[in-house]
C-alpha cells in the first residue's frame, strides 16, 4: 500500500482557491493584452500584460489539474472506480452542460457586438444559433462543432471529465506502479525531474494551444496523473522539498530562455522551425520545474492547523465560481472599455465588479437551493454555515467528510 500522510493538504486547498480567484484577475487583464484574441478588447493595450500572463500560464492551470488528480485519488479510494465514474459524470457533466448552454453564449454574443457597431441581433435570436452544432471527433475530447459554438472557459471541465474517465479503469495498476516509483524517488529525488521530458515533447511536437492557457491539452493529463499517483505520498513529498530550491532557479532560467522565441516568432505555439520547437520544449520543462518548486516550497512542517472559515467557504465555492466567472468578466469588460479612463482604472473596475457579482450570485443564487447547487456541481445537501474552527479538523488529523475530493475544480 502506498505510504501517505493522513493530514489535510491545506496548502493545496489554498493553491486551488488562489488559482480559481486568480482567473478573474487573469481574464480581466486579457482585455488589455495586445496579443490575445479575447472576447472584448480595450482600444489601448500594454505589453506588460503579456509578460505577467506568462508568469501565471506556466504553472496555474497545471497546478489546478494536479490538485484535481489528488482529489480523484481519495474519491476512488472511498467510492471505488464505478461510483467515482458515476459521480464525476453527474457533478462535472451537469455543470458542464448547464454552463455551456446557459453561460457560454453570452461572451460570444458580446464578442460580435464589440467587434461590429452595426451588429444588433438580439441575444434571443443569437442563442439558438450558438447551439447549432454538429459532431466532430477531430478535436477530441471536444466533440461538437458549430459556427459560434464553444465550451469557452469550460474546456477545463471537459478535460477533467475526460481524464477522470480515462483514469477510472487503470487506477489500481497505477497505484502499484506508483508504489515502486515512490521507493525509487526516496533514494534518488532527482527522478522527480523526469516528467519534464514528456511534457517538453508533447508541447514541442503537438503544439501549444492558446485556447487551453498555453499548454497542449494532453500535457495536462500528465499533471493530473502525477497528482493522482504521487502528490500525497510522503516519500515523494520529501523529495519535492529537497530539490525545490535548485529546481526553482532552474525553472526561472528556463522560463527566461523562452523569451527569444515568444518575442520574435509570429506563432511560437504552432510553427515548425527549430526555434519554435525549442521554445515549446523549454516552456514545457520550465512549467514542470515551477510546479515541482511550488509544491516543495509550500509543503513545510507546520503541525495540525485547521483551515479558516473563509478557506472552507472558498474551497466549497471553487467549482461554481469557476463556471460563473468568465461570462461575468466579459459582461463587465463590455461595459467598461468604452470609458474615458486609464487602463488601471478600467482594470480595477472589471475585477472588483466581477468579483462582487460572482460571489453575490454564488451566495444567493446558487448555494442556498438544491436545484442550483446541483446545476453548478455542488453537493445536494442543504448549505450550513461554516463550522467552528475546532470542528473543521478532527483531532485525528483527518479531514471532515466534505473535503479532499469534494471539488474537482
Short mmCIF file of C-alpha atoms in Angstrom, two decimals, residues 35-388:
data_model
loop_
_atom_site.label_atom_id
_atom_site.label_comp_id
_atom_site.label_asym_id
_atom_site.label_seq_id
_atom_site.Cartn_x
_atom_site.Cartn_y
_atom_site.Cartn_z
CA UNK A 35 -1.63 39.58 -28.26
CA UNK A 36 -4.67 37.67 -27.03
CA UNK A 37 -7.90 37.41 -29.04
CA UNK A 38 -10.17 37.94 -26.06
CA UNK A 39 -13.92 38.49 -26.40
CA UNK A 40 -13.79 42.22 -25.63
CA UNK A 41 -10.68 44.34 -26.19
CA UNK A 42 -9.79 47.78 -24.93
CA UNK A 43 -8.62 50.30 -27.51
CA UNK A 44 -5.38 50.83 -25.58
CA UNK A 45 -3.28 47.79 -24.67
CA UNK A 46 0.01 47.16 -22.92
CA UNK A 47 2.78 44.63 -23.49
CA UNK A 48 3.18 44.27 -19.72
CA UNK A 49 0.08 42.04 -19.73
CA UNK A 50 1.85 39.52 -21.97
CA UNK A 51 4.74 39.10 -19.54
CA UNK A 52 2.52 38.93 -16.46
CA UNK A 53 0.19 36.47 -18.15
CA UNK A 54 3.13 34.22 -18.96
CA UNK A 55 4.10 34.09 -15.28
CA UNK A 56 0.66 32.67 -14.47
CA UNK A 57 0.17 30.46 -17.51
CA UNK A 58 3.31 28.45 -16.88
CA UNK A 59 2.09 26.95 -13.58
CA UNK A 60 -1.50 27.87 -12.65
CA UNK A 61 -3.68 25.55 -14.76
CA UNK A 62 -1.16 22.68 -14.49
CA UNK A 63 -1.43 23.02 -10.72
CA UNK A 64 -5.23 23.00 -10.90
CA UNK A 65 -5.15 19.70 -12.79
CA UNK A 66 -2.62 18.27 -10.32
CA UNK A 67 -4.84 19.13 -7.35
CA UNK A 68 -7.83 17.64 -9.18
CA UNK A 69 -5.83 14.44 -9.67
CA UNK A 70 -5.14 14.29 -5.96
CA UNK A 71 -8.85 14.71 -5.25
CA UNK A 72 -9.61 11.81 -7.58
CA UNK A 73 -7.26 9.61 -5.55
CA UNK A 74 -9.34 9.99 -2.40
CA UNK A 75 -12.61 9.71 -4.28
CA UNK A 76 -11.68 6.43 -5.96
CA UNK A 77 -10.35 5.04 -2.71
CA UNK A 78 -13.59 5.82 -0.89
CA UNK A 79 -16.12 5.08 -3.64
CA UNK A 80 -14.44 2.63 -5.97
CA UNK A 81 -13.91 3.17 -9.69
CA UNK A 82 -17.53 2.63 -10.78
CA UNK A 83 -19.05 5.04 -8.27
CA UNK A 84 -16.26 7.54 -8.92
CA UNK A 85 -17.10 7.50 -12.64
CA UNK A 86 -20.80 7.98 -11.97
CA UNK A 87 -20.16 10.80 -9.51
CA UNK A 88 -17.81 12.65 -11.87
CA UNK A 89 -20.21 12.33 -14.80
CA UNK A 90 -23.06 13.61 -12.67
CA UNK A 91 -21.38 16.52 -10.93
CA UNK A 92 -19.00 17.69 -13.64
CA UNK A 93 -21.19 16.66 -16.55
CA UNK A 94 -24.26 18.53 -15.33
CA UNK A 95 -22.31 21.71 -14.57
CA UNK A 96 -20.63 21.43 -17.99
CA UNK A 97 -23.93 21.14 -19.85
CA UNK A 98 -25.54 23.91 -17.82
CA UNK A 99 -22.59 26.25 -18.23
CA UNK A 100 -22.26 25.58 -21.96
CA UNK A 101 -25.95 26.08 -22.73
CA UNK A 102 -26.74 28.93 -20.34
CA UNK A 103 -23.49 30.85 -19.73
CA UNK A 104 -21.13 30.37 -22.69
CA UNK A 105 -23.36 32.01 -25.35
CA UNK A 106 -23.10 35.41 -23.64
CA UNK A 107 -19.36 36.04 -24.25
CA UNK A 108 -19.72 35.03 -27.89
CA UNK A 109 -22.67 37.38 -28.37
CA UNK A 110 -20.78 40.22 -26.72
CA UNK A 111 -17.76 39.48 -28.93
CA UNK A 112 -19.90 40.06 -32.01
CA UNK A 113 -21.36 43.27 -30.60
CA UNK A 114 -17.94 44.59 -29.56
CA UNK A 115 -16.38 43.83 -32.96
CA UNK A 116 -19.13 45.42 -35.07
CA UNK A 117 -21.08 48.50 -34.01
CA UNK A 118 -23.66 47.63 -36.64
CA UNK A 119 -24.43 44.23 -35.11
CA UNK A 120 -27.87 44.48 -33.49
CA UNK A 121 -29.03 40.86 -33.28
CA UNK A 122 -30.83 40.21 -30.01
CA UNK A 123 -29.48 37.67 -27.58
CA UNK A 124 -32.67 35.63 -28.00
CA UNK A 125 -32.02 35.26 -31.73
CA UNK A 126 -28.32 34.54 -31.27
CA UNK A 127 -28.77 31.84 -28.61
CA UNK A 128 -30.21 29.11 -30.92
CA UNK A 129 -27.53 29.90 -33.49
CA UNK A 130 -24.88 29.32 -30.81
CA UNK A 131 -26.42 25.92 -30.10
CA UNK A 132 -26.47 24.87 -33.77
CA UNK A 133 -23.81 22.15 -33.70
CA UNK A 134 -22.64 19.03 -35.48
CA UNK A 135 -20.48 16.11 -34.30
CA UNK A 136 -16.75 16.46 -34.92
CA UNK A 137 -14.38 13.90 -33.41
CA UNK A 138 -11.31 15.51 -34.93
CA UNK A 139 -10.86 17.82 -31.95
CA UNK A 140 -11.37 15.15 -29.26
CA UNK A 141 -12.44 15.43 -26.50
CA UNK A 142 -14.29 18.48 -27.84
CA UNK A 143 -16.74 16.54 -29.99
CA UNK A 144 -19.22 19.26 -31.05
CA UNK A 145 -18.53 21.92 -33.64
CA UNK A 146 -20.52 24.96 -34.72
CA UNK A 147 -20.00 28.37 -36.26
CA UNK A 148 -20.49 30.14 -32.93
CA UNK A 149 -20.48 27.24 -30.50
CA UNK A 150 -17.72 26.83 -27.93
CA UNK A 151 -17.21 25.48 -24.44
CA UNK A 152 -15.17 28.60 -23.67
CA UNK A 153 -13.54 28.59 -20.27
CA UNK A 154 -15.25 25.26 -19.53
CA UNK A 155 -12.54 23.49 -21.51
CA UNK A 156 -11.07 22.72 -18.10
CA UNK A 157 -14.21 20.79 -17.13
CA UNK A 158 -14.27 18.95 -20.48
CA UNK A 159 -10.69 17.78 -19.97
CA UNK A 160 -11.29 16.92 -16.32
CA UNK A 161 -14.25 14.69 -17.19
CA UNK A 162 -12.18 13.03 -19.92
CA UNK A 163 -9.19 12.45 -17.66
CA UNK A 164 -11.42 11.04 -14.92
CA UNK A 165 -12.97 8.55 -17.33
CA UNK A 166 -9.53 7.53 -18.58
CA UNK A 167 -8.26 7.13 -15.04
CA UNK A 168 -11.01 5.01 -13.51
CA UNK A 169 -10.20 1.65 -15.19
CA UNK A 170 -6.44 1.92 -14.59
CA UNK A 171 -6.39 3.43 -11.09
CA UNK A 172 -5.47 0.14 -9.38
CA UNK A 173 -2.47 -0.79 -11.57
CA UNK A 174 -1.33 2.84 -11.42
CA UNK A 175 -1.27 2.62 -7.63
CA UNK A 176 1.03 -0.41 -7.74
CA UNK A 177 3.34 1.22 -10.25
CA UNK A 178 3.36 4.42 -8.20
CA UNK A 179 4.45 2.50 -5.12
CA UNK A 180 7.54 1.19 -6.94
CA UNK A 181 8.40 4.60 -8.36
CA UNK A 182 8.00 6.26 -4.97
CA UNK A 183 10.50 3.85 -3.47
CA UNK A 184 13.00 4.89 -6.15
CA UNK A 185 12.27 8.57 -5.57
CA UNK A 186 13.02 8.13 -1.87
CA UNK A 187 16.56 7.12 -2.84
CA UNK A 188 17.00 9.49 -5.80
CA UNK A 189 14.78 12.60 -5.60
CA UNK A 190 16.21 13.84 -8.91
CA UNK A 191 13.92 11.31 -10.59
CA UNK A 192 11.13 13.80 -9.95
CA UNK A 193 12.51 15.87 -12.81
CA UNK A 194 11.86 13.16 -15.40
CA UNK A 195 8.27 14.24 -16.21
CA UNK A 196 9.80 17.38 -17.72
CA UNK A 197 10.89 15.23 -20.69
CA UNK A 198 7.45 14.03 -21.90
CA UNK A 199 5.97 17.46 -21.14
CA UNK A 200 8.61 19.09 -23.32
CA UNK A 201 7.99 16.55 -26.08
CA UNK A 202 4.19 16.97 -26.00
CA UNK A 203 4.36 20.75 -26.18
CA UNK A 204 7.05 20.73 -28.87
CA UNK A 205 5.59 18.05 -31.15
CA UNK A 206 1.85 18.52 -30.65
CA UNK A 207 1.99 22.29 -30.30
CA UNK A 208 0.90 24.66 -27.58
CA UNK A 209 -2.75 25.71 -27.62
CA UNK A 210 -3.69 29.30 -26.83
CA UNK A 211 -7.28 28.29 -26.07
CA UNK A 212 -6.07 25.99 -23.28
CA UNK A 213 -3.94 28.50 -21.37
CA UNK A 214 -0.85 27.95 -23.48
CA UNK A 215 -0.36 24.25 -22.84
CA UNK A 216 -1.19 21.33 -25.08
CA UNK A 217 -4.36 19.68 -23.78
CA UNK A 218 -2.65 16.31 -23.29
CA UNK A 219 0.16 17.83 -21.24
CA UNK A 220 -2.45 18.47 -18.56
CA UNK A 221 -3.09 14.73 -18.35
CA UNK A 222 0.44 14.21 -17.00
CA UNK A 223 -0.12 16.78 -14.25
CA UNK A 224 -3.44 15.15 -13.39
CA UNK A 225 -1.89 11.69 -13.19
CA UNK A 226 1.04 12.91 -11.11
CA UNK A 227 -1.40 14.44 -8.65
CA UNK A 228 -3.37 11.22 -8.51
CA UNK A 229 -0.46 8.83 -8.09
CA UNK A 230 2.24 10.76 -6.25
CA UNK A 231 1.19 14.11 -4.81
CA UNK A 232 0.34 12.81 -1.33
CA UNK A 233 2.99 10.12 -0.97
CA UNK A 234 5.27 11.12 1.91
CA UNK A 235 8.39 9.89 0.09
CA UNK A 236 7.59 11.96 -2.98
CA UNK A 237 6.77 14.97 -0.83
CA UNK A 238 10.12 14.64 0.96
CA UNK A 239 11.87 14.51 -2.42
CA UNK A 240 9.99 17.58 -3.64
CA UNK A 241 11.08 19.50 -0.55
CA UNK A 242 14.72 18.50 -1.02
CA UNK A 243 15.01 19.60 -4.64
CA UNK A 244 12.58 22.54 -4.70
CA UNK A 245 15.24 25.21 -4.19
CA UNK A 246 17.56 24.33 -7.09
CA UNK A 247 14.58 23.44 -9.28
CA UNK A 248 13.05 26.88 -8.66
CA UNK A 249 16.19 28.54 -10.03
CA UNK A 250 16.26 26.13 -12.96
CA UNK A 251 12.62 26.85 -13.76
CA UNK A 252 13.24 30.58 -13.70
CA UNK A 253 16.20 30.29 -16.06
CA UNK A 254 14.28 28.02 -18.44
CA UNK A 255 11.33 30.40 -18.48
CA UNK A 256 13.66 33.29 -19.33
CA UNK A 257 15.10 31.13 -22.10
CA UNK A 258 11.74 31.04 -23.86
CA UNK A 259 11.75 34.83 -24.35
CA UNK A 260 13.58 34.90 -27.73
CA UNK A 261 11.07 32.53 -29.28
CA UNK A 262 7.94 34.09 -27.84
CA UNK A 263 9.09 37.63 -28.63
CA UNK A 264 10.38 37.12 -32.18
CA UNK A 265 8.32 34.34 -33.78
CA UNK A 266 5.00 35.06 -35.48
CA UNK A 267 3.36 31.98 -33.98
CA UNK A 268 5.63 30.19 -31.50
CA UNK A 269 2.70 27.96 -30.43
CA UNK A 270 2.48 26.10 -33.74
CA UNK A 271 5.41 26.93 -36.04
CA UNK A 272 7.73 24.08 -37.00
CA UNK A 273 11.09 25.78 -37.26
CA UNK A 274 13.90 24.92 -34.85
CA UNK A 275 13.44 27.96 -32.62
CA UNK A 276 9.72 27.31 -32.19
CA UNK A 277 10.27 23.64 -31.32
CA UNK A 278 12.96 24.50 -28.79
CA UNK A 279 10.85 27.30 -27.29
CA UNK A 280 7.87 25.00 -26.75
CA UNK A 281 10.04 22.23 -25.33
CA UNK A 282 11.79 24.59 -22.91
CA UNK A 283 8.42 26.02 -21.83
CA UNK A 284 7.16 22.51 -21.02
CA UNK A 285 10.26 21.71 -18.97
CA UNK A 286 10.10 25.09 -17.23
CA UNK A 287 6.47 24.55 -16.31
CA UNK A 288 7.27 21.26 -14.64
CA UNK A 289 10.10 22.88 -12.69
CA UNK A 290 7.76 25.62 -11.49
CA UNK A 291 5.17 23.11 -10.30
CA UNK A 292 7.81 21.00 -8.52
CA UNK A 293 9.28 24.08 -6.85
CA UNK A 294 5.91 25.38 -5.69
CA UNK A 295 4.86 22.00 -4.30
CA UNK A 296 8.12 21.58 -2.43
CA UNK A 297 8.37 25.12 -1.10
CA UNK A 298 4.81 25.18 0.23
CA UNK A 299 4.98 21.72 1.83
CA UNK A 300 6.67 22.60 5.10
CA UNK A 301 6.03 21.10 8.55
CA UNK A 302 3.53 23.30 10.35
CA UNK A 303 1.71 20.93 12.67
CA UNK A 304 -2.07 20.41 12.60
CA UNK A 305 -3.72 23.64 11.54
CA UNK A 306 -7.43 23.76 10.73
CA UNK A 307 -8.45 25.79 7.68
CA UNK A 308 -10.10 29.12 8.34
CA UNK A 309 -13.81 29.63 7.81
CA UNK A 310 -13.02 31.75 4.77
CA UNK A 311 -10.90 28.99 3.23
CA UNK A 312 -13.62 26.40 3.84
CA UNK A 313 -16.17 28.70 2.21
CA UNK A 314 -13.97 29.48 -0.78
CA UNK A 315 -13.00 25.85 -1.22
CA UNK A 316 -16.64 24.81 -1.47
CA UNK A 317 -17.29 27.69 -3.87
CA UNK A 318 -14.37 26.87 -6.21
CA UNK A 319 -16.20 24.96 -8.95
CA UNK A 320 -19.28 27.24 -9.09
CA UNK A 321 -17.04 30.32 -9.14
CA UNK A 322 -15.01 28.81 -11.96
CA UNK A 323 -18.14 28.07 -14.01
CA UNK A 324 -19.58 31.54 -13.41
CA UNK A 325 -16.56 33.78 -13.73
CA UNK A 326 -15.84 34.33 -17.42
CA UNK A 327 -19.30 35.47 -18.63
CA UNK A 328 -19.36 37.95 -15.75
CA UNK A 329 -15.88 39.29 -16.57
CA UNK A 330 -16.74 39.68 -20.27
CA UNK A 331 -20.02 41.46 -19.46
CA UNK A 332 -18.25 43.95 -17.20
CA UNK A 333 -15.48 44.45 -19.74
CA UNK A 334 -18.04 45.16 -22.47
CA UNK A 335 -19.44 47.99 -20.38
CA UNK A 336 -16.12 49.36 -19.13
CA UNK A 337 -13.91 49.52 -22.25
CA UNK A 338 -15.89 52.49 -23.54
CA UNK A 339 -14.96 54.63 -20.54
CA UNK A 340 -12.53 57.51 -20.91
CA UNK A 341 -10.22 56.34 -18.14
CA UNK A 342 -6.70 54.93 -17.69
CA UNK A 343 -6.16 51.21 -18.11
CA UNK A 344 -5.55 50.71 -14.40
CA UNK A 345 -8.93 52.26 -13.53
CA UNK A 346 -10.77 50.14 -16.09
CA UNK A 347 -8.98 47.02 -14.96
CA UNK A 348 -9.80 47.65 -11.31
CA UNK A 349 -13.45 48.25 -12.16
CA UNK A 350 -13.73 44.99 -14.12
CA UNK A 351 -12.07 42.95 -11.37
CA UNK A 352 -13.98 44.49 -8.47
CA UNK A 353 -17.34 44.42 -10.22
CA UNK A 354 -16.86 40.85 -11.43
CA UNK A 355 -15.86 39.50 -8.02
CA UNK A 356 -18.84 41.23 -6.38
CA UNK A 357 -21.35 39.83 -8.88
CA UNK A 358 -19.82 36.35 -8.86
CA UNK A 359 -19.98 35.98 -5.08
CA UNK A 360 -23.40 37.57 -4.70
CA UNK A 361 -24.67 35.19 -7.40
CA UNK A 362 -22.99 32.25 -5.70
CA UNK A 363 -24.25 33.10 -2.21
CA UNK A 364 -27.84 34.00 -3.06
CA UNK A 365 -28.40 32.34 -6.41
CA UNK A 366 -26.51 29.04 -6.12
CA UNK A 367 -25.61 27.66 -2.71
CA UNK A 368 -28.95 28.16 -0.97
CA UNK A 369 -31.14 25.85 -3.07
CA UNK A 370 -30.79 22.23 -4.12
CA UNK A 371 -31.54 22.72 -7.86
CA UNK A 372 -28.94 25.45 -8.31
CA UNK A 373 -26.38 23.56 -6.27
CA UNK A 374 -26.95 20.55 -8.49
CA UNK A 375 -26.59 22.58 -11.70
CA UNK A 376 -23.29 24.10 -10.56
CA UNK A 377 -21.71 20.81 -9.45
CA UNK A 378 -22.19 21.13 -5.70
CA UNK A 379 -23.37 18.56 -3.19
CA UNK A 380 -27.14 18.40 -2.89
CA UNK A 381 -27.11 18.70 0.90
CA UNK A 382 -28.62 21.98 2.11
CA UNK A 383 -25.98 24.57 2.98
CA UNK A 384 -24.88 25.06 6.54
CA UNK A 385 -22.82 27.89 7.99
CA UNK A 386 -19.08 27.19 8.19
CA UNK A 387 -18.35 25.01 11.22
CA UNK A 388 -16.45 26.33 14.23
#
